[in-house]
CSV table of C-alpha atoms in Angstrom, one decimal:
chain,number,residue,atom,x,y,z
A,1,UNK,CA,4.4,43.4,6.7
A,2,UNK,CA,5.7,44.1,10.1
A,3,UNK,CA,9.5,44.5,10.4
A,4,UNK,CA,11.9,42.0,11.3
A,5,UNK,CA,13.6,44.1,14.1
A,6,UNK,CA,11.4,43.3,17.3
A,7,UNK,CA,11.9,47.2,18.4
A,8,UNK,CA,11.1,48.4,15.1
A,9,UNK,CA,7.7,46.8,15.1
A,10,UNK,CA,6.8,47.9,18.5
A,11,UNK,CA,7.5,51.2,17.3
A,12,UNK,CA,5.4,50.7,14.1
A,13,UNK,CA,2.6,49.5,16.8
A,14,UNK,CA,2.6,52.6,19.0
A,15,UNK,CA,2.9,55.2,15.6
A,16,UNK,CA,-0.3,53.4,14.8
A,17,UNK,CA,-1.7,53.6,17.7
A,18,UNK,CA,-1.0,56.9,18.2
A,19,UNK,CA,-2.8,57.9,14.9
A,20,UNK,CA,-5.6,55.6,15.9
A,21,UNK,CA,-5.6,57.7,19.1
A,22,UNK,CA,-5.2,61.0,17.3
A,23,UNK,CA,-8.2,60.5,15.0
A,24,UNK,CA,-10.5,59.6,17.6
A,25,UNK,CA,-9.9,62.4,19.6
A,26,UNK,CA,-10.0,65.0,16.3
A,27,UNK,CA,-13.7,62.8,15.7
A,28,UNK,CA,-14.7,63.7,19.1
A,29,UNK,CA,-13.7,67.4,18.9
A,30,UNK,CA,-15.4,67.7,15.7
A,31,UNK,CA,-18.9,66.1,17.0
A,32,UNK,CA,-18.6,68.5,20.1
A,33,UNK,CA,-18.2,71.5,17.7
A,34,UNK,CA,-21.3,70.5,15.8
A,35,UNK,CA,-22.9,69.9,18.9
A,36,UNK,CA,-22.2,73.1,20.1
A,37,UNK,CA,-23.0,75.3,17.0
A,38,UNK,CA,-26.6,73.1,17.4
A,39,UNK,CA,-27.2,74.4,20.7
A,40,UNK,CA,-26.1,77.8,19.9
A,41,UNK,CA,-28.1,78.4,17.1
A,42,UNK,CA,-31.0,76.7,19.0
A,43,UNK,CA,-30.7,77.7,22.7
A,44,UNK,CA,-34.1,78.6,22.8
A,45,UNK,CA,-35.7,75.8,21.4
A,46,UNK,CA,-33.5,73.6,22.9
A,47,UNK,CA,-34.0,75.4,26.3
A,48,UNK,CA,-31.1,74.4,28.4
A,49,UNK,CA,-28.1,76.9,28.1
A,50,UNK,CA,-26.6,75.2,30.4
A,51,UNK,CA,-25.6,72.1,28.3
A,52,UNK,CA,-24.9,74.9,25.5
A,53,UNK,CA,-22.3,76.3,27.9
A,54,UNK,CA,-20.8,73.4,29.4
A,55,UNK,CA,-20.5,71.7,25.7
A,56,UNK,CA,-19.1,74.8,24.3
A,57,UNK,CA,-17.0,75.4,27.1
A,58,UNK,CA,-15.1,71.9,26.3
A,59,UNK,CA,-14.6,73.0,22.3
A,60,UNK,CA,-13.3,76.1,23.2
A,61,UNK,CA,-11.0,74.8,25.6
A,62,UNK,CA,-10.0,72.0,23.5
A,63,UNK,CA,-9.0,74.5,20.6
A,64,UNK,CA,-7.7,77.3,22.2
A,65,UNK,CA,-5.2,74.8,24.2
A,66,UNK,CA,-4.0,73.2,21.3
A,67,UNK,CA,-0.7,75.2,19.9
A,68,UNK,CA,-1.2,73.9,16.4
A,69,UNK,CA,-4.9,75.1,16.2
A,70,UNK,CA,-5.3,77.2,12.8
A,71,UNK,CA,-6.3,80.9,13.6
A,72,UNK,CA,-9.6,80.6,11.6
A,73,UNK,CA,-10.5,77.2,13.7
A,74,UNK,CA,-9.9,79.7,17.2
A,75,UNK,CA,-11.8,82.6,15.3
A,76,UNK,CA,-15.0,80.5,14.9
A,77,UNK,CA,-14.1,78.9,18.5
A,78,UNK,CA,-14.5,82.4,20.1
A,79,UNK,CA,-17.4,83.4,17.9
A,80,UNK,CA,-19.1,80.9,19.3
A,81,UNK,CA,-17.9,80.6,22.7
A,82,UNK,CA,-19.0,84.5,23.0
A,83,UNK,CA,-22.4,83.8,21.4
A,84,UNK,CA,-23.3,81.2,24.5
A,85,UNK,CA,-22.0,83.2,26.9
A,86,UNK,CA,-24.2,86.0,25.9
A,87,UNK,CA,-27.3,83.9,26.2
A,88,UNK,CA,-26.0,83.0,29.1
A,89,UNK,CA,-26.0,86.5,30.7
A,90,UNK,CA,-23.0,86.9,30.8
A,91,UNK,CA,-22.1,89.8,29.1
A,92,UNK,CA,-19.0,91.2,30.0
A,93,UNK,CA,-16.7,87.8,29.6
A,94,UNK,CA,-18.7,87.8,25.9
A,95,UNK,CA,-17.6,91.3,25.4
A,96,UNK,CA,-14.0,90.4,26.5
A,97,UNK,CA,-13.9,87.1,24.3
A,98,UNK,CA,-14.7,89.3,21.2
A,99,UNK,CA,-11.9,92.1,22.1
A,100,UNK,CA,-9.3,89.4,21.8
A,101,UNK,CA,-9.9,87.9,18.6
A,102,UNK,CA,-7.4,88.7,16.2
A,103,UNK,CA,-8.8,90.2,12.7
A,104,UNK,CA,-5.8,88.5,11.2
A,105,UNK,CA,-7.5,85.3,12.0
A,106,UNK,CA,-9.8,85.5,8.6
A,107,UNK,CA,-6.9,86.2,6.4
A,108,UNK,CA,-8.0,88.1,3.3
A,109,UNK,CA,-11.6,87.3,4.0
A,110,UNK,CA,-11.8,90.8,6.3
A,111,UNK,CA,-15.8,90.5,5.6
A,112,UNK,CA,-16.1,87.7,7.9
A,113,UNK,CA,-15.5,90.2,10.7
A,114,UNK,CA,-19.2,91.2,10.0
A,115,UNK,CA,-19.7,88.1,12.2
A,116,UNK,CA,-18.0,89.3,15.1
A,117,UNK,CA,-19.9,92.9,14.7
A,118,UNK,CA,-23.0,91.0,14.5
A,119,UNK,CA,-22.3,89.6,18.0
A,120,UNK,CA,-21.6,93.1,19.3
A,121,UNK,CA,-24.7,94.1,18.0
A,122,UNK,CA,-26.6,91.3,19.9
A,123,UNK,CA,-24.4,92.1,23.0
A,124,UNK,CA,-25.7,96.0,22.8
A,125,UNK,CA,-29.2,94.8,22.3
A,126,UNK,CA,-28.8,92.5,25.4
A,127,UNK,CA,-27.9,95.4,27.2
A,128,UNK,CA,-30.5,96.9,26.0
A,129,UNK,CA,-28.9,99.8,23.8
A,130,UNK,CA,-31.2,99.6,21.1
A,131,UNK,CA,-29.9,102.6,19.1
A,132,UNK,CA,-26.4,101.3,19.3
A,133,UNK,CA,-27.5,97.7,18.5
A,134,UNK,CA,-29.1,99.0,15.1
A,135,UNK,CA,-26.1,101.2,14.0
A,136,UNK,CA,-24.1,98.0,14.6
A,137,UNK,CA,-26.0,95.7,13.3
A,138,UNK,CA,-26.1,97.7,10.4
A,139,UNK,CA,-22.1,97.8,9.6
A,140,UNK,CA,-22.4,94.0,10.3
A,141,UNK,CA,-24.6,93.6,7.4
A,142,UNK,CA,-22.5,95.9,4.9
A,143,UNK,CA,-19.9,94.3,5.8
A,144,UNK,CA,-21.1,90.5,5.6
A,145,UNK,CA,-22.9,91.3,2.1
A,146,UNK,CA,-19.9,92.7,0.7
A,147,UNK,CA,-18.2,89.1,0.7
A,148,UNK,CA,-21.0,87.1,0.6
A,149,UNK,CA,-23.1,89.1,-2.3
A,150,UNK,CA,-26.2,91.1,-1.1
A,151,UNK,CA,-28.3,88.7,-2.8
A,152,UNK,CA,-27.0,85.5,-0.5
A,153,UNK,CA,-29.1,84.0,2.3
A,154,UNK,CA,-26.8,84.1,4.7
A,155,UNK,CA,-26.6,88.1,3.9
A,156,UNK,CA,-30.2,88.2,4.4
A,157,UNK,CA,-30.7,86.4,7.4
A,158,UNK,CA,-28.0,88.3,9.0
A,159,UNK,CA,-30.7,90.9,8.9
A,160,UNK,CA,-33.0,89.4,11.3
A,161,UNK,CA,-31.4,91.0,14.8
A,162,UNK,CA,-31.9,94.0,13.0
A,163,UNK,CA,-35.8,93.5,12.9
A,164,UNK,CA,-36.0,91.9,16.1
A,165,UNK,CA,-34.2,95.4,17.6
A,166,UNK,CA,-36.5,97.3,15.2
A,167,UNK,CA,-39.7,95.6,16.9
A,168,UNK,CA,-38.2,96.3,20.5
A,169,UNK,CA,-37.7,99.8,19.8
A,170,UNK,CA,-41.1,100.4,18.7
A,171,UNK,CA,-40.6,100.6,15.2
A,172,UNK,CA,-42.8,97.7,14.3
A,173,UNK,CA,-44.1,98.7,10.8
A,174,UNK,CA,-40.5,98.7,9.9
A,175,UNK,CA,-39.3,95.4,11.8
A,176,UNK,CA,-42.6,93.3,10.1
A,177,UNK,CA,-41.3,94.7,6.7
A,178,UNK,CA,-38.1,93.7,7.2
A,179,UNK,CA,-39.1,90.8,8.5
A,180,UNK,CA,-41.3,90.0,5.3
A,181,UNK,CA,-38.1,90.9,3.1
A,182,UNK,CA,-35.8,88.4,5.1
A,183,UNK,CA,-38.5,85.7,4.4
A,184,UNK,CA,-38.7,85.9,0.7
A,185,UNK,CA,-34.7,86.6,0.1
A,186,UNK,CA,-33.4,83.6,2.5
A,187,UNK,CA,-36.5,81.5,1.7
A,188,UNK,CA,-33.9,78.3,0.6
A,189,UNK,CA,-32.2,78.9,3.9
A,190,UNK,CA,-35.6,78.8,6.0
A,191,UNK,CA,-36.9,75.8,7.4
A,192,UNK,CA,-40.9,75.8,7.6
A,193,UNK,CA,-41.1,74.5,11.2
A,194,UNK,CA,-37.3,75.7,12.3
A,195,UNK,CA,-36.4,78.7,14.5
A,196,UNK,CA,-35.8,81.5,11.9
A,197,UNK,CA,-39.1,80.8,10.5
A,198,UNK,CA,-40.5,81.1,13.9
A,199,UNK,CA,-39.0,84.4,14.7
A,200,UNK,CA,-39.8,86.3,11.6
A,201,UNK,CA,-43.4,84.8,11.8
A,202,UNK,CA,-43.5,86.6,15.2
A,203,UNK,CA,-41.9,89.7,13.8
A,204,UNK,CA,-44.4,89.9,10.7
A,205,UNK,CA,-47.6,89.3,13.2
A,206,UNK,CA,-47.0,92.2,15.5
């Protein structure tokens, strides 16, 4: 029921409209985050890094522009933004963004900083420094495994970048062996026609 006082009624209506607007904006941002994450993971398949960059930038600006954004959500937004910047060839900007990530954002789950280390390894690989990339990937894998558990599928999928770097450095036999291990241990998370399956197949066929 509405209050008898007209002013109270108007205030109540505006409160309701404000909540509706907030819910709509939250829904839009969540949708953009989902699209951004998809494009980040499937940039090669989607084939339009410009679209991925535009959407991820919009989400990132929205997140860092809100003073009440939870530190972990900002952590995720920064990490996604760095990944898309790397895909776009803007390596220095990606590196600067990673440098600005607050380690406290993950709270007690310090192992999640392994995702940052993994992205640093990808940056090193993009610059052609495969030795640095390989050592960084190994450190990232150990950090992630300490939190996820060594047998977790995501802990194994995190090794895919190292397998690719091994192949690029001429260690094709080692790369193929690691790719086969990843395929076996992370099988529940690998869609047969997905990007991970394609990359693993390419590594084992070398």
